[in-house]
Amino acid sequence: MASRKSGFRTRECNSCRDTEGGTPAAKMEVKTSLLDNMIGVGDMVLLEPLSEDSFLENLKNRFDHNEIYTYIGSVVISMNPYRSLPIYTPDKVEEYRNRNFYELSPHIYALADEAYRSLRDQDKDQCILITGESGAGKT
């Protein structure tokens, strides 16, 4: 449920039905997000429950902790922080070189390294699509 202050708020479910027999379940609290006091989930594929609310709340939590990259499987979502972050250093490049895609926190360097290694080692064509609003920081 939308909230101007935090983006989302807790709801209460008074007439929920269980999935087995369709009988009313006990009164329960349904949280829009299970990510309170967390940085968030690095790969949306692992997000439970997956809903529009939890998706957006996860992105917000990660952004609030300067985690501007989030995966959806092998897709990378990037949010422009509109300020410099110390995440584009030569040391960071080396940190992601030859590492498993999911071994470290989501980063564009992981995607670039994975594409390069697939091209080099498996001779597989690669395609990286970058899309976003004008002025959003794609360059």
Coordinates of C-alpha atoms in Angstrom, one line a residue:
M1 CA 0.0 0.0 0.0
A2 CA 1.5 3.4 -1.0
S3 CA 2.7 5.8 1.6
R4 CA 4.2 9.2 1.0
K5 CA 6.7 9.0 3.8
S6 CA 8.4 5.6 3.2
G7 CA 7.0 4.4 -0.1
F8 CA 5.2 1.5 1.5
R9 CA 3.4 0.5 4.7
T10 CA 2.2 -2.6 6.5
R11 CA -1.3 -3.9 5.9
E12 CA -3.5 -6.2 7.9
C13 CA -5.4 -9.1 6.3
N14 CA -8.6 -9.9 8.2
S15 CA -10.1 -12.3 5.6
C16 CA -7.3 -14.3 4.2
R17 CA -8.0 -17.8 2.9
D18 CA -5.5 -20.6 3.0
T19 CA -4.4 -22.2 -0.2
E20 CA -5.4 -25.8 0.7
G21 CA -9.1 -25.8 1.6
G22 CA -10.1 -22.2 1.1
T23 CA -11.0 -21.7 4.7
P24 CA -10.4 -18.4 6.4
A25 CA -6.9 -18.2 7.8
A26 CA -6.2 -16.6 11.2
K27 CA -5.9 -12.8 11.2
M28 CA -2.4 -12.0 10.1
E29 CA -0.2 -9.1 9.3
V30 CA 1.0 -8.9 5.7
K31 CA 4.1 -6.9 5.4
T32 CA 4.7 -5.2 2.0
S33 CA 8.4 -5.8 2.5
L34 CA 10.5 -8.3 4.5
L35 CA 13.5 -6.2 4.0
D36 CA 13.4 -4.0 7.1
N37 CA 16.8 -3.2 8.6
M38 CA 18.5 -4.9 5.6
I39 CA 20.4 -3.7 2.6
G40 CA 18.1 -5.8 0.4
V41 CA 18.4 -8.8 -1.8
G42 CA 21.1 -8.6 -4.5
D43 CA 19.2 -10.8 -7.0
M44 CA 15.5 -10.1 -7.4
V45 CA 15.1 -13.8 -8.4
L46 CA 15.6 -14.6 -4.7
L47 CA 13.1 -12.0 -3.5
E48 CA 10.1 -13.5 -1.6
P49 CA 7.4 -12.6 -1.7
L50 CA 7.9 -11.1 -5.2
S51 CA 5.5 -8.3 -5.8
E52 CA 5.6 -4.9 -7.3
D53 CA 5.8 -3.5 -3.7
S54 CA 8.6 -5.8 -2.6
F55 CA 10.5 -5.2 -5.9
L56 CA 10.4 -1.4 -5.4
E57 CA 11.1 -1.6 -1.7
N58 CA 14.1 -3.8 -2.4
L59 CA 15.5 -1.3 -4.9
K60 CA 14.9 1.6 -2.4
N61 CA 16.6 -0.2 0.4
R62 CA 19.6 -1.0 -1.7
F63 CA 19.8 2.5 -3.1
D64 CA 19.6 4.0 0.5
H65 CA 22.7 1.9 1.3
N66 CA 24.6 3.0 -1.9
E67 CA 24.0 -0.4 -3.5
I68 CA 23.1 1.0 -6.9
Y69 CA 23.3 -2.4 -8.8
T70 CA 20.8 -5.2 -8.4
Y71 CA 20.4 -8.4 -10.5
I72 CA 17.4 -10.0 -12.0
G73 CA 19.1 -13.2 -12.9
S74 CA 21.8 -12.1 -15.4
V75 CA 20.2 -8.7 -16.0
V76 CA 21.7 -5.8 -14.1
I77 CA 19.5 -2.9 -12.9
S78 CA 21.6 0.3 -12.3
M79 CA 20.2 3.3 -10.5
N80 CA 22.0 6.6 -10.9
P81 CA 22.9 8.0 -7.5
Y82 CA 23.7 11.4 -9.1
R83 CA 26.9 11.6 -7.1
S84 CA 30.3 9.9 -7.1
L85 CA 30.7 6.6 -5.4
P86 CA 34.0 4.8 -4.8
I87 CA 33.0 1.8 -6.8
Y88 CA 34.8 2.4 -10.1
T89 CA 38.5 2.0 -9.1
P90 CA 41.2 -0.2 -10.6
D91 CA 41.0 -2.3 -7.4
K92 CA 37.3 -2.9 -8.0
V93 CA 38.0 -4.1 -11.6
E94 CA 40.5 -6.6 -10.2
E95 CA 38.1 -7.7 -7.5
Y96 CA 35.5 -8.8 -10.1
R97 CA 38.0 -10.2 -12.6
N98 CA 37.5 -14.0 -13.2
R99 CA 35.0 -14.3 -10.4
N100 CA 31.7 -16.1 -10.5
F101 CA 28.9 -13.7 -11.5
Y102 CA 27.0 -14.2 -8.2
E103 CA 30.1 -14.4 -5.9
L104 CA 30.3 -10.7 -5.1
S105 CA 27.7 -7.9 -4.8
P106 CA 26.0 -7.0 -8.0
H107 CA 28.2 -4.7 -10.1
I108 CA 28.4 -3.7 -13.8
Y109 CA 32.0 -5.1 -13.7
A110 CA 30.6 -8.6 -13.0
L111 CA 28.5 -8.4 -16.1
A112 CA 31.4 -7.1 -18.2
D113 CA 33.7 -9.8 -16.9
E114 CA 31.2 -12.5 -17.5
A115 CA 30.6 -11.3 -21.1
Y116 CA 34.3 -11.0 -21.8
R117 CA 35.0 -14.5 -20.5
S118 CA 32.2 -16.1 -22.4
L119 CA 33.4 -14.4 -25.6
R120 CA 37.1 -15.4 -25.0
D121 CA 36.7 -18.9 -23.5
Q122 CA 33.5 -20.2 -25.2
D123 CA 33.6 -18.1 -28.4
K124 CA 30.0 -17.1 -27.7
D125 CA 28.6 -13.9 -29.2
Q126 CA 27.6 -11.3 -26.5
C127 CA 25.1 -8.5 -26.4
I128 CA 24.8 -5.9 -23.7
L129 CA 21.8 -3.6 -23.9
I130 CA 21.9 -0.3 -22.0
T131 CA 18.6 1.5 -21.8
G132 CA 17.2 4.4 -19.7
E133 CA 15.9 7.9 -19.7
S134 CA 17.8 10.7 -21.2
G135 CA 20.2 12.2 -18.7
A136 CA 20.0 9.1 -16.4
G137 CA 23.7 8.4 -16.5
K138 CA 24.0 5.7 -19.2
T139 CA 27.3 7.2 -20.5

